[in-house]
């Protein structure tokens, strides 16, 4: 295998801040679950279902941001910095229009959609209380994704650390105040968690704009100036980004469908899966971070004319990601009930969730491999291939979940994550190894 000029230090320099950046949404999920879990299973389940419903909509912006990131990383690798500002402006215009569209859908259609999805009247009522506030954050979230893609694309990811810490502090403080009624604020229960999340998203949005204006050289990158709209450029961006958007929508839509099927198994089942999901979302943070690193490094070294180094670079990323993920998995495997007690006072619920935690621990290690190769497919610029790959795997994934939810335990249903990561990782690896992607131009 050809060696790569990318060092372990450089991989960690990109991945470490992304790990903290991935905490942005995870921190919100974690703190909401940790606080609401002490109120009851209904509140816990409602925040999870409503949060996932909201997150499905944000995936369109996430997918578009991946496309922007690929373009920015490619131009950065080519040394064409001024074009980055042009790309960013076109991205900002698109996410603004997208955010307005998604906000309208959430406002007018959430009630009817959630009523048809959720069987439990208690969970439905609490979920709608959560969405009543959280839906206003969609405009801020789409821009936050855009800024993260900009900083990952130029390999300057420390700002993501700062924004995440800010989000964490704001969310935790207002969760404590608004859920339980501290500091003279009203006790809003589930609605308080949603309002705290909204305030955290606004804080990150404000920080990104100020930080970018103050620290990024305007002339060098062509930022904060009006560029003539270029229909061809927008078309090229959408050609790369659209499959990413559809793929992310499929992916998180399937994740949402996973929990819909579990909710049909009863309130106890969805309660168990709520705490398992929160644990899993912490465990897979390194996997997502190293996958994003693989994406941006793949695009960058192709832009530098070093396509032959891609396989060696990816293997190095996999080894680092596995090492980091294994530490979290081992610690969780040793003290699972202690970790689950963060989310709930119900000892029976915590004990019932332990087998599923072991299952997602294995899934975490499989994902640390599979996600790297999958994101590398997008990094080559062939996002249509990535979309087709994910679509096929997700159809099989949902069928697997459906069968297991009818005839098996909660832990067995969670083995669907094993199936997904193994199949997706294998196919993506074969694509990077065998397919003709080196001449792909974007």
Coordinates of C-alpha atoms in Angstrom, one line a residue:
X1 CA 0.0 0.0 0.0
X2 CA 1.2 3.5 -0.9
X3 CA 2.1 5.5 2.3
X4 CA 0.3 8.7 3.0
X5 CA 1.8 12.1 3.9
X6 CA -1.1 12.7 6.3
X7 CA 0.2 12.2 9.9
X8 CA -1.7 11.0 13.0
X9 CA -1.2 14.4 14.5
X10 CA -2.9 16.1 11.5
X11 CA -5.8 13.6 11.7
X12 CA -6.3 14.3 15.4
X13 CA -5.9 18.1 14.8
X14 CA -9.0 17.9 12.6
X15 CA -10.9 15.1 14.4
X16 CA -10.6 16.3 18.0
X17 CA -12.4 19.6 17.5
X18 CA -15.0 17.9 15.3
X19 CA -15.6 15.5 18.2
X20 CA -16.4 18.4 20.4
X21 CA -18.4 19.9 17.5
X22 CA -20.5 16.8 17.2
X23 CA -21.4 17.4 20.8
X24 CA -23.5 20.4 19.7
X25 CA -26.6 18.3 19.0
X26 CA -25.6 15.5 21.3
X27 CA -25.2 17.9 24.3
X28 CA -28.8 19.0 23.7
X29 CA -30.0 15.4 23.6
X30 CA -27.9 14.4 26.6
X31 CA -28.9 17.2 28.8
X32 CA -32.6 17.0 27.8
X33 CA -32.6 13.3 28.5
X34 CA -30.7 13.6 31.8
X35 CA -33.1 16.2 33.2
X36 CA -36.4 14.9 31.8
X37 CA -35.6 11.3 32.7
X38 CA -36.0 12.3 36.3
X39 CA -39.5 13.6 35.6
X40 CA -40.9 10.4 34.1
X41 CA -40.9 8.0 31.2
X42 CA -43.6 10.0 29.3
X43 CA -41.5 13.2 29.3
X44 CA -38.3 11.3 28.5
X45 CA -40.0 9.5 25.5
X46 CA -41.7 12.6 24.3
X47 CA -38.5 14.7 24.1
X48 CA -36.8 11.9 22.2
X49 CA -39.6 11.4 19.7
X50 CA -40.1 15.1 19.1
X51 CA -36.3 15.7 19.0
X52 CA -35.9 13.0 16.4
X53 CA -38.8 14.4 14.4
X54 CA -37.2 17.9 14.4
X55 CA -33.8 16.4 13.6
X56 CA -35.1 14.7 10.5
X57 CA -35.8 18.1 9.1
X58 CA -32.4 19.5 10.0
X59 CA -30.7 16.6 8.0
X60 CA -31.4 18.4 4.8
X61 CA -29.3 21.3 5.9
X62 CA -26.7 18.9 7.2
X63 CA -26.5 17.1 3.9
X64 CA -26.2 20.4 2.0
X65 CA -23.4 21.4 4.4
X66 CA -21.5 18.2 3.6
X67 CA -21.7 19.2 -0.1
X68 CA -20.4 22.7 0.7
X69 CA -17.6 21.1 2.8
X70 CA -16.5 19.0 -0.1
X71 CA -16.2 22.0 -2.3
X72 CA -14.4 24.2 0.3
X73 CA -12.0 21.4 1.1
X74 CA -11.2 20.9 -2.6
X75 CA -10.6 24.6 -3.2
X76 CA -8.5 24.8 0.0
X77 CA -6.4 21.9 -1.3
X78 CA -6.0 23.7 -4.6
X79 CA -5.0 26.9 -2.9
X80 CA -7.9 28.8 -4.4
X81 CA -9.0 30.6 -1.3
X82 CA -11.0 33.5 -2.8
X83 CA -13.4 31.0 -4.4
X84 CA -14.2 29.7 -0.9
X85 CA -16.0 33.0 -0.1
X86 CA -18.1 32.7 -3.3
X87 CA -19.0 29.2 -2.4
X88 CA -20.0 30.2 1.1
X89 CA -22.2 33.0 -0.1
X90 CA -24.1 30.7 -2.4
X91 CA -24.4 28.2 0.5
X92 CA -25.8 30.9 2.8
X93 CA -28.4 32.0 0.3
X94 CA -29.6 28.4 -0.1
X95 CA -29.7 27.5 3.6
X96 CA -31.7 30.7 4.3
X97 CA -34.4 29.7 1.8
X98 CA -34.2 26.1 3.0
X99 CA -34.6 27.2 6.6
X100 CA -37.7 29.3 5.8
X101 CA -39.3 26.3 3.9
X102 CA -38.6 23.9 6.8
X103 CA -39.9 26.3 9.4
X104 CA -43.2 26.6 7.4
X105 CA -43.5 22.8 7.2
X106 CA -42.9 22.4 11.0
X107 CA -45.4 25.1 11.8
X108 CA -48.3 23.9 9.7
X109 CA -47.8 20.1 9.5
X110 CA -46.1 18.9 12.8
X111 CA -49.4 18.4 14.6
X112 CA -50.9 16.1 12.0
X113 CA -47.8 14.2 11.4
X114 CA -47.0 13.5 15.0
X115 CA -50.6 12.5 15.7
X116 CA -50.3 9.8 13.0
X117 CA -46.9 8.6 14.2
X118 CA -47.3 8.3 18.0
X119 CA -49.8 5.9 19.6
X120 CA -49.6 7.1 23.2
X121 CA -51.8 10.1 24.0
X122 CA -49.5 11.2 26.8
X123 CA -46.3 11.1 24.7
X124 CA -48.1 12.9 21.8
X125 CA -49.2 15.8 24.0
X126 CA -45.8 16.2 25.6
X127 CA -44.0 15.9 22.2
X128 CA -46.2 18.7 20.8
X129 CA -45.3 20.9 23.8
X130 CA -41.6 20.3 23.0
X131 CA -42.0 21.1 19.3
X132 CA -44.0 24.3 20.0
X133 CA -40.7 26.0 21.0
X134 CA -38.0 23.9 19.3
X135 CA -39.4 24.5 15.8
X136 CA -38.2 28.2 15.9
X137 CA -34.6 27.0 16.0
X138 CA -34.5 25.6 12.5
X139 CA -33.4 28.9 10.9
X140 CA -30.4 29.1 13.3
X141 CA -29.5 25.4 12.9
X142 CA -29.2 25.5 9.1
X143 CA -26.6 28.3 9.4
X144 CA -24.8 26.6 12.2
X145 CA -24.3 23.6 9.9
X146 CA -23.0 25.8 7.1
X147 CA -20.4 27.5 9.4
X148 CA -19.2 24.1 10.7
X149 CA -18.8 22.9 7.1
X150 CA -16.7 26.0 6.3
X151 CA -14.4 25.5 9.2
X152 CA -14.0 21.7 8.7
X153 CA -13.3 22.4 5.0
X154 CA -10.4 24.8 5.7
X155 CA -9.2 22.4 8.5
X156 CA -9.6 25.1 11.1
X157 CA -11.9 23.3 13.5
X158 CA -11.0 24.8 16.9
X159 CA -13.9 27.3 16.5
X160 CA -16.3 24.3 16.6
X161 CA -15.0 23.6 20.0
X162 CA -15.8 27.1 21.2
X163 CA -19.3 27.0 19.8
X164 CA -20.0 23.7 21.3
X165 CA -18.9 24.7 24.8
X166 CA -21.1 27.8 24.5
X167 CA -24.1 25.7 23.4
X168 CA -23.4 23.3 26.3
X169 CA -23.3 26.0 28.9
X170 CA -26.4 27.8 27.6
X171 CA -28.4 24.6 27.2
X172 CA -27.5 23.1 30.6
X173 CA -28.2 26.4 32.5
X174 CA -31.6 27.0 30.9
X175 CA -32.6 23.3 31.1
X176 CA -32.0 23.5 34.9
X177 CA -33.9 26.8 35.1
X178 CA -36.8 26.2 32.7
X179 CA -37.6 22.5 33.3
X180 CA -37.7 22.8 37.1
X181 CA -38.4 26.5 37.6
X182 CA -35.2 27.8 39.1
X183 CA -33.9 31.4 39.1
X184 CA -37.4 32.9 39.1
X185 CA -38.3 31.3 35.8
X186 CA -41.4 29.2 35.3
X187 CA -41.3 25.4 35.5
X188 CA -42.1 24.4 31.9
X189 CA -41.1 20.7 32.0
X190 CA -40.8 19.4 28.4
X191 CA -41.4 22.8 26.9
X192 CA -38.6 24.2 29.1
X193 CA -36.1 21.7 27.6
X194 CA -37.2 22.8 24.1
X195 CA -36.8 26.5 24.9
X196 CA -33.4 25.9 26.4
X197 CA -32.3 24.1 23.2
X198 CA -33.6 27.0 21.1
X199 CA -31.6 29.5 23.1
X200 CA -28.4 27.3 22.8
X201 CA -28.9 27.2 19.0
X202 CA -29.3 31.0 18.9
X203 CA -26.1 31.5 21.0
X204 CA -24.1 29.3 18.6
X205 CA -25.4 31.1 15.6
X206 CA -24.5 34.5 17.0
X207 CA -21.0 33.3 18.0
X208 CA -20.2 31.9 14.6
X209 CA -21.0 35.2 12.8
X210 CA -19.0 37.3 15.3
X211 CA -16.0 34.9 15.3
X212 CA -15.9 34.6 11.5
X213 CA -16.2 38.4 11.0
X214 CA -13.4 39.1 13.5
X215 CA -10.9 36.3 12.8
X216 CA -11.1 35.3 9.1
X217 CA -9.2 37.4 6.6
X218 CA -12.0 39.0 4.5
X219 CA -9.9 39.7 1.4
X220 CA -8.0 36.4 1.4
X221 CA -11.2 34.3 1.5
X222 CA -13.6 36.7 -0.2
X223 CA -16.0 36.7 2.8
X224 CA -18.5 39.4 3.8
X225 CA -18.7 40.9 0.4
X226 CA -21.3 40.5 -2.3
X227 CA -20.4 38.2 -5.1
X228 CA -22.4 38.0 -8.3
X229 CA -24.7 35.0 -8.2
X230 CA -23.4 32.2 -10.5
X231 CA -26.1 29.8 -11.6
X232 CA -23.6 27.4 -12.9
X233 CA -21.7 27.3 -9.5
X234 CA -25.0 26.9 -7.6
X235 CA -25.9 24.1 -10.0
X236 CA -22.5 22.4 -9.5
X237 CA -22.9 22.7 -5.7
X238 CA -26.4 21.2 -5.8
X239 CA -25.2 18.4 -8.0
X240 CA -22.8 17.4 -5.3
X241 CA -25.0 18.4 -2.3
X242 CA -28.4 17.1 -3.4
X243 CA -27.4 13.4 -3.1
X244 CA -25.9 14.2 0.4
X245 CA -29.2 15.9 1.4
X246 CA -31.3 13.0 0.2
X247 CA -28.9 10.5 1.7
X248 CA -29.0 12.3 5.1
X249 CA -32.8 12.5 4.9
X250 CA -33.0 8.7 4.2
X251 CA -30.5 8.0 7.0
X252 CA -32.2 9.9 9.8
X253 CA -35.6 9.2 8.5
X254 CA -34.8 5.5 8.9
X255 CA -33.5 6.2 12.4
X256 CA -36.8 8.0 13.2
X257 CA -38.7 5.0 11.8
X258 CA -36.6 2.7 14.0
X259 CA -38.0 4.5 17.1
X260 CA -41.6 4.6 15.7
X261 CA -41.5 0.9 15.4
X262 CA -40.2 0.6 19.0
X263 CA -42.9 3.0 20.2
X264 CA -45.4 0.5 18.9
X265 CA -43.9 -2.0 21.3
X266 CA -45.2 0.1 24.3
X267 CA -44.2 2.9 26.6
X268 CA -41.7 0.8 28.5
X269 CA -39.9 -0.2 25.3
X270 CA -39.6 3.4 24.1
X271 CA -38.5 4.5 27.6
X272 CA -35.6 1.9 27.5
X273 CA -34.6 2.9 24.0
X274 CA -34.6 6.6 25.0
X275 CA -31.8 6.1 27.5
X276 CA -30.0 3.6 25.2
X277 CA -30.1 6.2 22.4
X278 CA -28.6 8.9 24.6
X279 CA -25.8 6.5 25.6
X280 CA -25.2 5.5 22.0
X281 CA -25.0 9.1 20.8
X282 CA -22.2 9.7 23.2
X283 CA -20.4 6.5 22.2
X284 CA -20.4 7.3 18.4
X285 CA -19.1 10.8 18.7
X286 CA -15.6 9.7 17.9
X287 CA -16.8 7.6 15.0
X288 CA -18.7 10.6 13.4
X289 CA -15.7 12.9 14.0
X290 CA -13.2 10.6 12.3
X291 CA -15.6 9.9 9.5
X292 CA -15.9 13.7 8.9
X293 CA -12.2 13.9 9.0
X294 CA -11.9 11.2 6.4
X295 CA -14.4 13.1 4.2
X296 CA -12.5 16.4 4.3
X297 CA -9.0 14.8 4.0
X298 CA -10.2 12.6 1.0
X299 CA -11.4 15.7 -0.8
X300 CA -8.4 17.8 0.1
X301 CA -5.7 15.3 -0.9
X302 CA -7.5 14.7 -4.2
X303 CA -7.3 18.4 -4.7
X304 CA -3.6 18.3 -4.0
X305 CA -3.2 15.6 -6.7
X306 CA -2.4 12.7 -4.2
X307 CA -5.3 10.4 -5.0
X308 CA -3.1 7.3 -4.6
X309 CA -2.7 8.1 -0.9
X310 CA -6.4 7.9 -0.1
X311 CA -6.5 4.2 1.0
X312 CA -3.5 4.5 3.2
X313 CA -4.9 7.7 4.8
X314 CA -8.3 6.0 5.4
X315 CA -6.7 3.1 7.2
X316 CA -4.8 5.5 9.4
X317 CA -8.0 7.3 10.2
X318 CA -9.8 4.0 11.0
X319 CA -7.0 2.9 13.5
X320 CA -7.2 6.2 15.3
X321 CA -11.0 6.2 15.4
X322 CA -11.2 2.6 16.7
X323 CA -8.7 3.4 19.5
X324 CA -10.7 6.4 20.6
X325 CA -14.1 4.6 20.4
X326 CA -12.8 1.5 22.2
X327 CA -11.9 3.6 25.3
X328 CA -15.5 4.8 25.6
X329 CA -17.0 1.4 24.9
X330 CA -14.8 -0.3 27.5
X331 CA -15.7 2.3 30.2
X332 CA -19.4 2.0 29.4
X333 CA -19.2 -1.8 29.4
X334 CA -17.7 -1.8 32.9
X335 CA -20.3 0.6 34.5
X336 CA -23.4 0.5 32.3
X337 CA -26.0 0.9 35.1
X338 CA -24.1 3.8 36.7
X339 CA -24.1 5.6 33.3
X340 CA -27.8 4.9 32.8
X341 CA -28.6 6.3 36.2
X342 CA -27.6 9.7 34.7
X343 CA -30.8 9.5 32.7
X344 CA -33.3 8.0 35.1
X345 CA -34.1 7.3 38.7
X346 CA -36.0 4.1 37.7
X347 CA -33.7 1.3 38.7
X348 CA -35.8 -1.3 36.8
X349 CA -35.6 0.8 33.6
X350 CA -31.8 1.2 34.0
X351 CA -31.4 -2.6 34.5
X352 CA -33.6 -3.4 31.5
X353 CA -31.5 -1.1 29.3
X354 CA -28.2 -2.8 30.1
X355 CA -28.3 -5.6 27.4
X356 CA -29.1 -3.0 24.7
X357 CA -26.1 -0.9 25.9
X358 CA -23.8 -3.8 25.3
X359 CA -25.3 -4.2 21.8
X360 CA -24.7 -0.5 20.9
X361 CA -21.2 -0.8 22.3
X362 CA -20.4 -3.4 19.6
X363 CA -22.2 -1.2 17.0
X364 CA -20.0 1.7 18.0
X365 CA -16.8 -0.2 17.1
X366 CA -18.3 -1.4 13.8
X367 CA -19.4 2.1 13.0
X368 CA -15.9 3.5 13.7
X369 CA -14.8 1.4 10.6
X370 CA -17.8 1.6 8.4
X371 CA -18.5 5.3 8.7
X372 CA -15.0 6.3 7.7
X373 CA -15.1 4.4 4.4
X374 CA -18.7 5.6 3.7
X375 CA -17.8 9.3 4.2
X376 CA -14.8 8.8 2.0
X377 CA -17.1 7.9 -0.8
X378 CA -18.7 11.3 -0.5
X379 CA -15.3 12.9 -0.2
X380 CA -14.3 11.7 -3.6
X381 CA -17.1 13.9 -4.9
X382 CA -19.3 11.0 -6.0
X383 CA -22.1 11.8 -3.7
X384 CA -24.7 10.1 -5.9
X385 CA -22.9 6.8 -5.3
X386 CA -23.0 7.4 -1.5
X387 CA -26.7 8.1 -1.7
X388 CA -27.4 5.0 -3.7
X389 CA -25.3 2.9 -1.3
X390 CA -27.1 4.3 1.8
X391 CA -30.6 4.0 0.2
X392 CA -30.1 0.3 -0.5
X393 CA -28.7 -0.5 2.9
X394 CA -31.5 1.5 4.7
X395 CA -34.3 -0.4 3.0
X396 CA -32.8 -3.7 4.3
X397 CA -32.2 -2.0 7.7
X398 CA -35.8 -1.0 8.1
X399 CA -37.0 -4.4 7.1
X400 CA -34.7 -6.0 9.7
X401 CA -36.0 -3.6 12.4
X402 CA -39.6 -4.4 11.5
X403 CA -39.1 -8.1 11.8
X404 CA -37.2 -7.9 15.1
X405 CA -39.7 -5.5 16.6
X406 CA -42.5 -8.0 16.0
X407 CA -40.8 -11.1 17.4
X408 CA -37.9 -10.2 19.7
X409 CA -36.5 -8.2 22.6
X410 CA -35.4 -4.5 22.6
X411 CA -31.7 -5.6 22.7
X412 CA -32.3 -7.7 19.6
X413 CA -33.9 -4.8 17.8
X414 CA -30.8 -2.8 18.5
X415 CA -28.7 -5.4 16.6
X416 CA -30.0 -3.6 13.5
X417 CA -27.1 -1.2 14.1
X418 CA -24.6 -4.1 13.6
X419 CA -26.3 -5.0 10.3
X420 CA -26.2 -1.4 9.1
X421 CA -22.5 -0.7 9.9
X422 CA -21.2 -4.1 8.6
X423 CA -23.0 -3.9 5.2
X424 CA -22.5 -0.2 4.6
X425 CA -18.8 -0.4 5.6
X426 CA -18.1 -3.4 3.4
X427 CA -19.7 -1.9 0.3
X428 CA -18.0 1.5 0.8
X429 CA -14.6 -0.2 1.3
X430 CA -15.0 -2.1 -1.9
X431 CA -16.0 1.1 -3.7
X432 CA -12.9 3.0 -2.5
X433 CA -10.7 0.0 -3.3
X434 CA -12.0 -0.9 -6.7
X435 CA -14.1 1.9 -8.3
X436 CA -12.8 4.5 -10.7
X437 CA -13.3 7.7 -8.7
X438 CA -9.9 9.3 -9.1
X439 CA -10.8 11.4 -12.1
X440 CA -14.0 12.8 -10.6
X441 CA -14.0 16.6 -11.0
X442 CA -16.0 19.1 -8.9

